[in-house]
Short mmCIF file of C-alpha atoms in Angstrom, two decimals:
data_model
loop_
_atom_site.label_atom_id
_atom_site.label_comp_id
_atom_site.label_asym_id
_atom_site.label_seq_id
_atom_site.Cartn_x
_atom_site.Cartn_y
_atom_site.Cartn_z
CA PHE A 1117 127.19 167.90 126.99
CA ARG A 1118 126.47 165.15 129.50
CA ILE A 1119 128.16 166.90 132.41
CA PRO A 1120 126.30 169.97 133.62
CA GLY A 1121 128.12 173.26 133.97
CA ASN A 1122 128.44 175.35 137.10
CA GLN A 1123 125.03 176.96 137.55
CA GLU A 1124 126.44 180.27 138.80
CA ALA A 1125 128.74 180.53 135.77
CA VAL A 1126 125.88 179.62 133.42
CA ASP A 1127 123.64 182.23 135.04
CA ARG A 1128 126.35 184.90 134.65
CA MET A 1129 126.90 184.02 130.99
CA LYS A 1130 123.15 184.00 130.33
CA ALA A 1131 122.78 187.42 131.96
CA ARG A 1132 125.61 188.78 129.78
CA TYR A 1133 123.98 187.33 126.66
CA ASP A 1134 120.58 188.71 127.63
CA GLN A 1135 122.24 192.15 127.97
CA GLY A 1136 123.46 191.93 124.37
CA HIS A 1137 127.04 190.75 124.90
CA ASN A 1138 128.24 188.25 122.29
CA ASP A 1139 131.43 187.28 124.12
CA VAL A 1140 129.72 185.25 126.83
CA ALA A 1141 132.15 182.33 126.59
CA THR A 1142 135.31 184.41 126.40
CA GLY A 1143 134.15 187.31 128.55
CA GLU A 1144 134.04 185.27 131.74
CA PRO A 1145 137.21 184.31 133.61
CA ASP A 1146 137.68 180.60 134.17
CA THR A 1147 134.86 179.61 131.80
CA HIS A 1148 134.68 175.84 131.52
CA VAL A 1149 133.47 174.02 128.42
CA ASN A 1150 130.68 172.38 130.46
CA ASP A 1151 129.35 175.84 131.35
CA VAL A 1152 129.13 176.78 127.67
CA CYS A 1153 127.50 173.45 126.76
CA THR A 1154 124.89 173.91 129.48
CA LEU A 1155 124.20 177.46 128.27
CA LEU A 1156 123.69 176.26 124.68
CA LYS A 1157 121.17 173.61 125.75
CA LEU A 1158 119.43 176.14 128.01
CA TRP A 1159 119.19 178.64 125.16
CA LEU A 1160 117.65 176.00 122.90
CA ARG A 1161 115.15 174.94 125.59
CA GLU A 1162 114.09 178.53 126.22
CA LEU A 1163 113.27 179.34 122.61
CA PRO A 1164 109.60 180.36 122.40
CA GLU A 1165 109.10 177.75 119.67
CA PRO A 1166 111.32 174.65 119.76
CA LEU A 1167 114.02 174.40 117.11
CA ILE A 1168 111.96 171.56 115.63
CA PRO A 1169 108.59 173.35 115.71
CA SER A 1170 105.73 171.75 117.59
CA ALA A 1171 103.76 171.28 114.37
CA PHE A 1172 106.53 168.98 113.12
CA TYR A 1173 106.69 166.82 116.25
CA GLU A 1174 104.01 164.30 115.35
CA PRO A 1175 105.03 163.93 111.67
CA LEU A 1176 108.63 163.33 112.75
CA MET A 1177 107.58 160.78 115.37
CA GLU A 1178 105.46 159.05 112.74
CA ILE A 1179 108.49 158.72 110.44
CA LEU A 1180 110.59 157.34 113.27
CA ARG A 1181 107.87 154.99 114.50
CA ASP A 1182 107.62 153.50 111.02
CA ASP A 1183 111.37 152.94 110.74
CA ILE A 1184 113.58 153.58 113.76
CA ASN A 1185 116.66 152.82 111.61
CA THR A 1186 117.50 156.46 111.02
CA GLU A 1187 120.22 155.56 108.53
CA HIS A 1188 117.84 153.82 106.12
CA PRO A 1189 117.72 155.90 102.89
CA ALA A 1190 113.92 156.13 102.87
CA THR A 1191 113.88 157.32 106.48
CA VAL A 1192 116.58 159.90 105.78
CA ALA A 1193 114.67 161.12 102.72
CA ASN A 1194 111.46 161.48 104.74
CA VAL A 1195 113.25 163.40 107.52
CA VAL A 1196 114.95 165.68 104.97
CA ARG A 1197 111.62 166.35 103.25
CA LEU A 1198 110.09 167.25 106.62
CA ALA A 1199 113.04 169.51 107.51
CA GLU A 1200 112.71 171.31 104.17
CA ALA A 1201 109.16 172.26 105.13
CA MET A 1202 110.30 173.93 108.38
CA PRO A 1203 110.59 177.70 108.63
CA LYS A 1204 113.87 178.94 107.15
CA GLU A 1205 115.32 180.14 110.48
CA HIS A 1206 114.64 176.79 112.14
CA ARG A 1207 116.01 174.84 109.20
CA GLU A 1208 119.21 176.90 109.04
CA LEU A 1209 119.90 176.75 112.77
CA LEU A 1210 119.16 173.03 112.79
CA GLY A 1211 121.67 172.65 109.95
CA PHE A 1212 124.37 174.55 111.85
CA LEU A 1213 123.71 172.56 115.01
CA SER A 1214 123.73 169.26 113.11
CA THR A 1215 127.03 170.13 111.43
CA PHE A 1216 128.57 171.04 114.79
CA LEU A 1217 127.31 167.86 116.46
CA LYS A 1218 128.50 165.70 113.57
CA GLU A 1219 131.95 167.23 113.97
CA LEU A 1220 131.88 166.36 117.68
CA THR A 1221 131.22 162.70 116.86
CA GLN A 1222 134.57 162.58 115.08
CA PHE A 1223 136.17 162.80 118.53
CA SER A 1224 133.83 160.35 120.26
CA ASN A 1225 136.69 158.10 121.29
CA HIS A 1226 137.91 161.01 123.43
CA ASN A 1227 134.72 162.86 124.41
CA LYS A 1228 132.34 159.85 124.59
CA MET A 1229 129.82 161.78 122.51
CA ASN A 1230 128.69 159.48 119.73
CA SER A 1231 125.52 160.25 117.80
CA GLY A 1232 123.34 158.33 120.27
CA ASN A 1233 124.71 160.19 123.27
CA LEU A 1234 124.35 163.53 121.50
CA ALA A 1235 120.76 162.68 120.55
CA THR A 1236 120.02 161.87 124.19
CA CYS A 1237 121.52 165.18 125.30
CA PHE A 1238 119.95 167.39 122.63
CA ALA A 1239 116.56 165.89 121.77
CA PRO A 1240 114.82 167.41 124.83
CA SER A 1241 116.33 170.80 123.97
CA VAL A 1242 115.45 170.91 120.25
CA MET A 1243 111.99 169.35 120.27
CA ARG A 1244 109.14 169.13 122.72
CA ALA A 1245 105.97 167.14 122.56
CA PRO A 1246 102.93 169.38 122.15
CA GLU A 1247 101.12 169.93 125.43
CA ASP A 1248 98.06 168.01 124.25
CA ILE A 1249 100.06 164.76 123.95
CA PRO A 1250 99.98 162.73 127.19
CA PRO A 1251 103.46 161.91 128.59
CA ASN A 1252 102.87 158.16 128.20
CA VAL A 1253 102.36 158.63 124.43
CA VAL A 1254 105.38 160.84 123.72
CA LEU A 1255 107.22 158.13 121.82
#
């Protein structure tokens, strides 16, 4: 997810997906994993509403500002409680994505994608600061 895909290949796959084809990864000859990874992040960024909805941005940042140790039980409980309040579609897709990314971390010695690296790669794609928040106040 750190290495960008070939833009022409990504554009072709995106066009196929936009036309209703579900075999975008297998329907292209010589598809590289980086192309598919780039397409996934692009798809997430282009959602009309971020996967973590804008209304949840500030409450999530507040939880993380209070305790950046995301493995602390109280922090986890607060994040789970916030996620449970998200719209069902967002919550379910976030669950699928989280499960997939957790599985990737099991191979971090090979793919260099530990949870921190994955967070760096995916955070901009799954959540965006509301437009009324100045860039210098995002975190």
